[in-house]
Tab-separated table of C-alpha atoms and ligand atoms in Angstrom:
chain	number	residue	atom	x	y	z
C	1139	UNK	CA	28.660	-5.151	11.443
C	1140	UNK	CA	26.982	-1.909	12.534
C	1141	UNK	CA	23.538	-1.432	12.951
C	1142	UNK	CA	20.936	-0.761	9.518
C	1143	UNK	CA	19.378	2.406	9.255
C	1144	UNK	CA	15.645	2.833	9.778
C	1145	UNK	CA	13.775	4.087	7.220
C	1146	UNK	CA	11.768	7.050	8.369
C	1147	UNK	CA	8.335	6.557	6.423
C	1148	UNK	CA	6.924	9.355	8.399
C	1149	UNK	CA	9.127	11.660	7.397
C	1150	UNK	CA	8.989	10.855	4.064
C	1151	UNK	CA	5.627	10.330	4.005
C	1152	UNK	CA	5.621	14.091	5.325
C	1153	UNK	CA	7.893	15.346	2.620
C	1154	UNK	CA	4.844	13.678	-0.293
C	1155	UNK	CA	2.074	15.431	1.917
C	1156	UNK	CA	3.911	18.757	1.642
C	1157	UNK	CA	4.003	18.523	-1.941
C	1158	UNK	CA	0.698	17.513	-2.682
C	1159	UNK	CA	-1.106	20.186	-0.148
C	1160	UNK	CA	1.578	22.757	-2.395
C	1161	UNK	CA	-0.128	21.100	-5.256
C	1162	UNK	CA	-3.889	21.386	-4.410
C	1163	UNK	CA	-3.662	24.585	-3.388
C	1164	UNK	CA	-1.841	25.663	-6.828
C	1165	UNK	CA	-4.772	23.751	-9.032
C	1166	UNK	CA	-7.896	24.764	-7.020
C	1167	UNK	CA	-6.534	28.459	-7.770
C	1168	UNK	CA	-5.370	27.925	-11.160
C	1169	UNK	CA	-8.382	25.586	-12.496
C	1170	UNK	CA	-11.223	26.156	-9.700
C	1171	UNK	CA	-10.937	22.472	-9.128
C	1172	UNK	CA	-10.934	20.900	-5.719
C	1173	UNK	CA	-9.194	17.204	-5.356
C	1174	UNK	CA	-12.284	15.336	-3.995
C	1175	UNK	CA	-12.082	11.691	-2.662
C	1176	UNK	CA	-14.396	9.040	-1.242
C	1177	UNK	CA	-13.652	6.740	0.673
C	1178	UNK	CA	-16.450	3.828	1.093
C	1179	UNK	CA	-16.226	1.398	4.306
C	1180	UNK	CA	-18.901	-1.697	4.526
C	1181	UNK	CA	-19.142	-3.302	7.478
C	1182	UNK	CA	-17.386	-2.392	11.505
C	1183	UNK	CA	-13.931	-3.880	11.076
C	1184	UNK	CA	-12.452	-2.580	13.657
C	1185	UNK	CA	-8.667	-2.075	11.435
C	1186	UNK	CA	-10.487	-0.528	8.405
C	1187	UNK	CA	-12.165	1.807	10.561
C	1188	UNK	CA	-8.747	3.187	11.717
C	1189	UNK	CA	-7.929	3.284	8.489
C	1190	UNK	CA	-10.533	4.817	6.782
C	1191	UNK	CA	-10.694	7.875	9.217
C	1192	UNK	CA	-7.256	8.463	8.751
C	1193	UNK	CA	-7.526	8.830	5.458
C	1194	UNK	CA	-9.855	11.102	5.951
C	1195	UNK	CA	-8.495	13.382	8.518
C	1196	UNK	CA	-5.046	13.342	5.627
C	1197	UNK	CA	-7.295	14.599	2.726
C	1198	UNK	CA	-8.678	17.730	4.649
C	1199	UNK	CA	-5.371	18.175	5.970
C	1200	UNK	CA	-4.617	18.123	1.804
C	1201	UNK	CA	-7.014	20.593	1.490
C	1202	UNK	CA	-9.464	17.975	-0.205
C	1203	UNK	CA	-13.069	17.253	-0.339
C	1204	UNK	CA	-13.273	14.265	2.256
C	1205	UNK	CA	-16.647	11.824	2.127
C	1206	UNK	CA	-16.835	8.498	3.404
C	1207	UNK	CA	-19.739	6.536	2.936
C	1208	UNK	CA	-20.219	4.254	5.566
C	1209	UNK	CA	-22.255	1.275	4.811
C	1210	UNK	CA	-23.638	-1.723	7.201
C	1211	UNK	CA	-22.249	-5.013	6.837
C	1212	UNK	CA	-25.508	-6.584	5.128
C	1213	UNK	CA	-25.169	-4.311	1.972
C	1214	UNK	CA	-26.503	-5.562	-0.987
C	1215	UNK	CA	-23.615	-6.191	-4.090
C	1216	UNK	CA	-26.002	-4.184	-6.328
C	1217	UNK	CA	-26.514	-1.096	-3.747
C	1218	UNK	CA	-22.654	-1.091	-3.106
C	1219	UNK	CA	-22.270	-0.954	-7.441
C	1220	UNK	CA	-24.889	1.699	-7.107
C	1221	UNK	CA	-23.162	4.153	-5.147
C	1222	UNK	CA	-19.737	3.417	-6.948
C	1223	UNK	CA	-21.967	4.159	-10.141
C	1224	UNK	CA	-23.075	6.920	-8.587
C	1225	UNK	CA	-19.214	8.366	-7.224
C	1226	UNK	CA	-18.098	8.066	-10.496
C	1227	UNK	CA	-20.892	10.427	-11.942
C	1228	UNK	CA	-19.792	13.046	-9.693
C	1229	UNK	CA	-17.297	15.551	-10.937
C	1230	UNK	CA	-16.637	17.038	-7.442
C	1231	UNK	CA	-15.115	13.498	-6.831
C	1232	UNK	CA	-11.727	12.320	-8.446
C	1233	UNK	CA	-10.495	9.426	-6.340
C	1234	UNK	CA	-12.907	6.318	-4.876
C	1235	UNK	CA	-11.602	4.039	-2.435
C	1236	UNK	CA	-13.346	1.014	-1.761
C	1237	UNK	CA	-12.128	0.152	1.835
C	1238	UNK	CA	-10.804	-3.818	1.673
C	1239	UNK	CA	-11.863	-6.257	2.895
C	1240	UNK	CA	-15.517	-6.335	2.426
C	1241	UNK	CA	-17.599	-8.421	4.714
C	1242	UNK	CA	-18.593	-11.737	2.940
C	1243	UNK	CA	-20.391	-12.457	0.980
C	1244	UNK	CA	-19.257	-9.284	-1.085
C	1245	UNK	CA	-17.244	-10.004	-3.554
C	1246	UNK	CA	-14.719	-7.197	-4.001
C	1247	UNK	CA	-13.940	-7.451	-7.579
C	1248	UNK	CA	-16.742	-6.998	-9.554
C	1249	UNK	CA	-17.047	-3.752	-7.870
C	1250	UNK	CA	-13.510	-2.803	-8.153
C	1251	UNK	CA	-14.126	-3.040	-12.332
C	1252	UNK	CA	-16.842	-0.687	-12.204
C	1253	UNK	CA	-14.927	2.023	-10.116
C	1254	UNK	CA	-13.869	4.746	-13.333
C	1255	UNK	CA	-10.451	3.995	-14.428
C	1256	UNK	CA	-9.697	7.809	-13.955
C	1257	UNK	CA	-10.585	7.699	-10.477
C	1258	UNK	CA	-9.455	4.015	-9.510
C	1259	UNK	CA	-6.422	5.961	-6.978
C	1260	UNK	CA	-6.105	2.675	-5.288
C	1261	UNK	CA	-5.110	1.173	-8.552
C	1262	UNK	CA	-6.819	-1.923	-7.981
C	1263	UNK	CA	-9.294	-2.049	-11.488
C	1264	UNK	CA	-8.119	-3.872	-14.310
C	1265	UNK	CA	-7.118	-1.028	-16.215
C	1266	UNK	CA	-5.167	0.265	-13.834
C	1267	UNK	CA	-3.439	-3.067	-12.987
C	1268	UNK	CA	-2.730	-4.059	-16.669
C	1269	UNK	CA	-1.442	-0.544	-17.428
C	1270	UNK	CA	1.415	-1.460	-14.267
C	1271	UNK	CA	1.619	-4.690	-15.258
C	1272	UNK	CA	2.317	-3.421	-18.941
C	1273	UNK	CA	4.691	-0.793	-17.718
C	1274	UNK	CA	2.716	2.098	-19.103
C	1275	UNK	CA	3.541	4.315	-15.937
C	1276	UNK	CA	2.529	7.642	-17.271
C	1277	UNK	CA	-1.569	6.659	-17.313
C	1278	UNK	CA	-1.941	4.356	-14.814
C	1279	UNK	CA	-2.730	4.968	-10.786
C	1280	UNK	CA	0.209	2.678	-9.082
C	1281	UNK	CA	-1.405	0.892	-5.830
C	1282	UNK	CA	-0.793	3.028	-2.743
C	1283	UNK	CA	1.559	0.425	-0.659
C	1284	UNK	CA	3.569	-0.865	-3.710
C	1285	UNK	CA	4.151	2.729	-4.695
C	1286	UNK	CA	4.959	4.130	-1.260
C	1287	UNK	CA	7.359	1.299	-0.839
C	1288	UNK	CA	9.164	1.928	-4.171
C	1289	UNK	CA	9.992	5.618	-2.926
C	1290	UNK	CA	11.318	3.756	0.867
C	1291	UNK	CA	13.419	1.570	-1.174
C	1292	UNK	CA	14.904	4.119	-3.766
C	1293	UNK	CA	15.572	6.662	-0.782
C	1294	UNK	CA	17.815	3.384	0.576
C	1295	UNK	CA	19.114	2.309	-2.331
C	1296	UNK	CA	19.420	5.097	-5.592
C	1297	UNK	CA	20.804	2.848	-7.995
C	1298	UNK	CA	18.401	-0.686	-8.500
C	1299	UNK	CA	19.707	-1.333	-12.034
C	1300	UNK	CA	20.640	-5.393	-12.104
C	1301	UNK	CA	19.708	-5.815	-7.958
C	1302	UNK	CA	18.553	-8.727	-7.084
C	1303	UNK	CA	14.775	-8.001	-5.487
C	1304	UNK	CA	12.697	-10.994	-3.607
C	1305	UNK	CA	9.203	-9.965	-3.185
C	1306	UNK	CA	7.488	-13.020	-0.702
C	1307	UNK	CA	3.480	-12.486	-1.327
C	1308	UNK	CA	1.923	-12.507	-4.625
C	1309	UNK	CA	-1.360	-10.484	-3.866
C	1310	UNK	CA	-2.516	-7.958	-6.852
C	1311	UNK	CA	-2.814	-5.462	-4.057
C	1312	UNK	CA	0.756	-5.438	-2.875
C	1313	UNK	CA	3.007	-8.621	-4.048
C	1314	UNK	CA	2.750	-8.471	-7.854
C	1315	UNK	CA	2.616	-4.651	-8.309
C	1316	UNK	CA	5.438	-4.302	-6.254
C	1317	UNK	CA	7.324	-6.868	-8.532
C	1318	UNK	CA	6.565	-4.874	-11.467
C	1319	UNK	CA	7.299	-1.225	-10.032
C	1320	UNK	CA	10.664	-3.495	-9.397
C	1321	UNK	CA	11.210	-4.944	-12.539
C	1322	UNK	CA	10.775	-1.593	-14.521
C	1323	UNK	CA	13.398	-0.044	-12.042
C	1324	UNK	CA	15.465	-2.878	-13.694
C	1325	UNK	CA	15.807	-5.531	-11.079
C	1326	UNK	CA	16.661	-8.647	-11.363
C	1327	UNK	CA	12.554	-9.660	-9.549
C	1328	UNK	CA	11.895	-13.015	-8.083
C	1329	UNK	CA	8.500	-13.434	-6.431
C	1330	UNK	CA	7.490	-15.878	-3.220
C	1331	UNK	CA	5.122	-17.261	-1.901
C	1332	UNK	CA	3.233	-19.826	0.626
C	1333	UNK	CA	4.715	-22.692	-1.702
C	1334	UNK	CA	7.979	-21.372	-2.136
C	1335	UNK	CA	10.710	-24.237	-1.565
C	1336	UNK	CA	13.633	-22.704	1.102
C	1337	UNK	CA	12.270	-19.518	1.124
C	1338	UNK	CA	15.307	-18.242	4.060
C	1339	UNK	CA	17.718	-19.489	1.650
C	1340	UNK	CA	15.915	-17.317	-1.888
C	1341	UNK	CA	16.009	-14.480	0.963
C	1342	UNK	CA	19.212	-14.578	1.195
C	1343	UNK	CA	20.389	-13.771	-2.343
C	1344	UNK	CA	17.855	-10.430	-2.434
C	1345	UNK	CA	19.943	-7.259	-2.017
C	1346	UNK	CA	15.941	-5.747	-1.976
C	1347	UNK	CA	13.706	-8.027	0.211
C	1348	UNK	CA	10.243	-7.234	0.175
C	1349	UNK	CA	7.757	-8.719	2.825
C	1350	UNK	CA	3.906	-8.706	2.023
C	1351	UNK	CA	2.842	-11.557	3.861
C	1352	UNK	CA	0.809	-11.382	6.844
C	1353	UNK	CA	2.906	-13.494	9.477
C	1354	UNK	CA	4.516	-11.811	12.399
C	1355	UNK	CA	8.303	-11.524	12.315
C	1356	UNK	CA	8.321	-14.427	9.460
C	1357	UNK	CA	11.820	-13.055	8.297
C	1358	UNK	CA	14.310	-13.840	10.461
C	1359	UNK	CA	17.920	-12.178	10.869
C	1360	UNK	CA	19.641	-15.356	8.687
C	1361	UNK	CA	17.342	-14.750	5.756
C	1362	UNK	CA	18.919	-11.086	5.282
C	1363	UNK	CA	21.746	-10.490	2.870
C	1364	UNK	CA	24.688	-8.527	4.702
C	1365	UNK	CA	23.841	-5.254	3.155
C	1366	UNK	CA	20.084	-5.815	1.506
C	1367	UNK	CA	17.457	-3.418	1.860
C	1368	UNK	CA	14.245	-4.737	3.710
C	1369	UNK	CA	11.101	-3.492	3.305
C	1370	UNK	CA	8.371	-4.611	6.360
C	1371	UNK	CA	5.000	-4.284	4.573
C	1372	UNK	CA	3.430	-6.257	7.060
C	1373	UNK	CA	1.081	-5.067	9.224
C	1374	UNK	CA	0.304	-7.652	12.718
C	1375	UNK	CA	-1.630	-7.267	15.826
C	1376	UNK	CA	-0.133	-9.152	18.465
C	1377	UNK	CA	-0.807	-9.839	22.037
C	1378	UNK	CA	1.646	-7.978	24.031
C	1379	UNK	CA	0.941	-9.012	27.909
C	1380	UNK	CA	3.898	-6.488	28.799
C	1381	UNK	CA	1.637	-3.591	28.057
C	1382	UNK	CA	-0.850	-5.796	30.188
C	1383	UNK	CA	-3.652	-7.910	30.131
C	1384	UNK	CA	-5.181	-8.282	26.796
C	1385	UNK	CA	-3.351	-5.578	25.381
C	1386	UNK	CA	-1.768	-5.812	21.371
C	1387	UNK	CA	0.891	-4.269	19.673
C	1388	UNK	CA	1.891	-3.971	15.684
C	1389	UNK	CA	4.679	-5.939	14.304
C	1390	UNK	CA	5.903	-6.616	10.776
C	1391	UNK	CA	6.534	-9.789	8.580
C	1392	UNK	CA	10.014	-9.208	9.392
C	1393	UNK	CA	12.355	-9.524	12.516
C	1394	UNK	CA	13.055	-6.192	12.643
C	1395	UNK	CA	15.941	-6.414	15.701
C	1396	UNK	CA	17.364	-9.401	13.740
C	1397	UNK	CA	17.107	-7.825	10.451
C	1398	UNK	CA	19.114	-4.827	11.834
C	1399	UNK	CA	21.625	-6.800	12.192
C	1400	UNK	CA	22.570	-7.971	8.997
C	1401	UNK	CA	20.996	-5.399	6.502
C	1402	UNK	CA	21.977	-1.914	5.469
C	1403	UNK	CA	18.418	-0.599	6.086
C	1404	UNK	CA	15.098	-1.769	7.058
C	1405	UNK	CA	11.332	-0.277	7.575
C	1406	UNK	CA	9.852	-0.206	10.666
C	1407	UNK	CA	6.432	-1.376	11.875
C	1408	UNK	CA	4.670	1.410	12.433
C	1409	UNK	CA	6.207	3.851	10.896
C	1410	UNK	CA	7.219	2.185	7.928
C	1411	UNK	CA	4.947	1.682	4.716
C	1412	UNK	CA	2.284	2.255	6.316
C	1413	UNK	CA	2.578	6.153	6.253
C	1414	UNK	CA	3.455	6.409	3.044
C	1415	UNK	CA	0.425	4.335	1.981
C	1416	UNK	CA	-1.752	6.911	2.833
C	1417	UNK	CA	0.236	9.986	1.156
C	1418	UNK	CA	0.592	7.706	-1.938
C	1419	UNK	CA	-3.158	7.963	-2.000
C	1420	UNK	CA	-3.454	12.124	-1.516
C	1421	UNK	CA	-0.625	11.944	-4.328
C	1422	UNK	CA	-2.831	9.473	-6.438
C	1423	UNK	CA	-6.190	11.643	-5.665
C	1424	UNK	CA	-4.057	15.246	-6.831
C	1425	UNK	CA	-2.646	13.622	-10.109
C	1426	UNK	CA	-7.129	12.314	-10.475
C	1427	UNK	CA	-7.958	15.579	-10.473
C	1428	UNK	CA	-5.344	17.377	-11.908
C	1429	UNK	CA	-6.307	15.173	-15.040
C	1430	UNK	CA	-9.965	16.043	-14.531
C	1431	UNK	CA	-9.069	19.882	-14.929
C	1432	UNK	CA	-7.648	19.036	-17.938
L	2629	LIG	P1	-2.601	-11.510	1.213
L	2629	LIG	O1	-3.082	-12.371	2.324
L	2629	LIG	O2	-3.502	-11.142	0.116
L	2629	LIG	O3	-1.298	-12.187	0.572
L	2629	LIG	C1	-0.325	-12.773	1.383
L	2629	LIG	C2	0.727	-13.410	0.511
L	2629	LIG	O4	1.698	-14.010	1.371
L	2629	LIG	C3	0.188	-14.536	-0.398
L	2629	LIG	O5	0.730	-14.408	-1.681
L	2629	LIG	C4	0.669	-15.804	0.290
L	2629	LIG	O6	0.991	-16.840	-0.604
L	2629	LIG	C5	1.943	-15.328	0.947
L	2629	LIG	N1	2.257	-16.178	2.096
L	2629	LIG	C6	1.462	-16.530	3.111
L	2629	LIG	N2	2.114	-17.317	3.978
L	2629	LIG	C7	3.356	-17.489	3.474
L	2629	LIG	C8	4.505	-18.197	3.915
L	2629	LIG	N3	4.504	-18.906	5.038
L	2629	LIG	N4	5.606	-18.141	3.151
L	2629	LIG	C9	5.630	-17.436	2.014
L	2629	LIG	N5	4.572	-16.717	1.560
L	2629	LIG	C10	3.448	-16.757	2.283
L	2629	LIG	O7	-2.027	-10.206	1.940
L	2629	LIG	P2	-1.725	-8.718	1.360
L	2629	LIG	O8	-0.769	-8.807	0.240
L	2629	LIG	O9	-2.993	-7.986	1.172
L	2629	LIG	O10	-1.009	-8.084	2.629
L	2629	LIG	C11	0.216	-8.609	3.132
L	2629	LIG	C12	0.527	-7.904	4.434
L	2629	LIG	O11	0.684	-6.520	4.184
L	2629	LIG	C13	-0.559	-8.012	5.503
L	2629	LIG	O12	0.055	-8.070	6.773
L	2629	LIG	C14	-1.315	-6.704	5.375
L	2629	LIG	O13	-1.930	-6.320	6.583
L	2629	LIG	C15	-0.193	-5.775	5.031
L	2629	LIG	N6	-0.595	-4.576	4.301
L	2629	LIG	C16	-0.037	-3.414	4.698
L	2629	LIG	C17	-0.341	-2.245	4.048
L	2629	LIG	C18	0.335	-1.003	4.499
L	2629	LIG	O14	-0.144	0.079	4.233
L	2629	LIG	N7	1.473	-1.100	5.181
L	2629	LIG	C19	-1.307	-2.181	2.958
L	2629	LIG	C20	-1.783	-3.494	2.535
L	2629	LIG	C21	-1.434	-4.636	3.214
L	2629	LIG	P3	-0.116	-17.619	-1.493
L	2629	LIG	O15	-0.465	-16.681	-2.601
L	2629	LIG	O16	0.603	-18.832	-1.947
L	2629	LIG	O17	-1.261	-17.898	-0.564
């Protein structure tokens, strides 16, 4: 069997930024309004801090107001709700990112509800959540990952009506919104997790297979279905002595060599989700402030 394709998320995550800078440009001369977005980092983890800056570098590349508040690790629950409280006040703001994970003891959550539904672009409050989980598309923010990977898996495979779609991790930032984006593009969904019985063999009857789990190359090439679509959301530092001492290197939850060999297309890692993460979010913080100019 030949080779699956790679799915460029760069370049498609390319084609979304086009769009949206097309589309800031058109609203701040039509309405005045600028797309503004915060992004708010506690703590010095190391991975968010990539993150977060390039996030910001993409939103002034968008033509966006960019502001990160950077926070020290010891911040107080109640000054962390205070400047959320405070973001949400602004109108040059539309979109608030809270930067996950939070240093304990924070408990993300609690702040997550107070971030304003209408500028909740991660999609991570209740409101936006239940609005996914109820299907009601048109007024909710989808999560960044889940709906970057729905665009990966639609360029892959057009037609999802009655596919069979195995999403392995149940997380409300990735597994279950990804389940639902699936199940209202009328799959057939099953999720997995840690206490899934055979998982390799429920892997193999996915003609979508989703992996949001956190292990490095979990997925091996017998879990694909000849033909499935498999989507690496993964994201894994490992050590990679070949690059020399103590150096690391990114991997996937999936296999992605073995995986190549049995599906008809898979994502890379980097290069994968993880671009289109990040335009998903320029996309959320347009269609914020397009709403705020009315
Ligand atoms: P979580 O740790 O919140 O969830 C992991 C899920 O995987 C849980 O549901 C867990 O099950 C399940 N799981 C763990 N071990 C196994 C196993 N052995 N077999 C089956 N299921 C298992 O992680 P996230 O959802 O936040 O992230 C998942 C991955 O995606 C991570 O690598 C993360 O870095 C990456 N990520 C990538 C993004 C991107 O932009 N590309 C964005 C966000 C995340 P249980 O619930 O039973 O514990």
């Amino acid at each position: 069997m030949s080779q699956a394709t790679i799915i460029d998320g760069k370049a498609a995550a390319a084609a979304v930024i086009d769009t949206v800078k097309a589309g800031a440009a058109a609203l701040e001369a039509r309405t005045g309004v600028r797309p503004g977005l915060a992004v708010v980092i506690v703590g010095e983890d190391p991975a968010s801090q990539v993150y977060v800056a390039s996030k910001g570098r993409m939103a002034e590349a968008c033509g966006f107001k960019s502001v990160k508040h950077a926070l020290p690790a010891d911040t107080a629950q109640a000054e962390l709700a205070a400047l959320v409280a405070s973001l949400n006040a602004d109108p040059t703001i539309h979109g608030i990112l809270l930067q996950l994970p939070l240093p304990k003891p924070l408990d993300p959550l609690p702040i997550i509800a107070t971030i304003a539904p209408e500028k909740d672009v991660d999609g991570l409050n209740e409101v936006n959540a239940g609005r996914v989980a109820l299907g009601d598309f048109g007024r909710a923010f989808v999560p960044c990952t889940p709906a970057g990977s729905m665009v990966l898996i639609r360029s892959a495979m057009p037609d999802l009506r009655g596919r069979h779609a195995v999403v392995v991790g149940r997380s409300n930032l990735v597994g279950k919104p990804i389940a639902a984006l699936l199940l209202a593009a009328d799959c057939t969904v099953t999720i997995a997790h840690s206490r899934t019985r055979d998982l390799p063999a429920l892997c193999r009857t996915a003609d979508v297979l989703v992996a949001a789990v956190g292990r490095p190359e979990m997925v091996k090439a017998d879990w694909v279905k000849p033909g499935a679509v498999v989507i690496d959301v993964g994201i894994n530092r490992v050590p990679a002595p070949e690059k020399g001492e103590g150096k690391t290197r990114l991997v996937g939850d999936v296999d992605l060599d073995g995986a190549r060999a049995n599906a008809a297309a898979v994502t890379p890692v980097p290069g994968g989700v993880g671009p289109m993460t990040i335009a998903m979010l320029m996309e959320n913080t347009l269609v914020a402030a397009t709403r705020a100019a009315g």
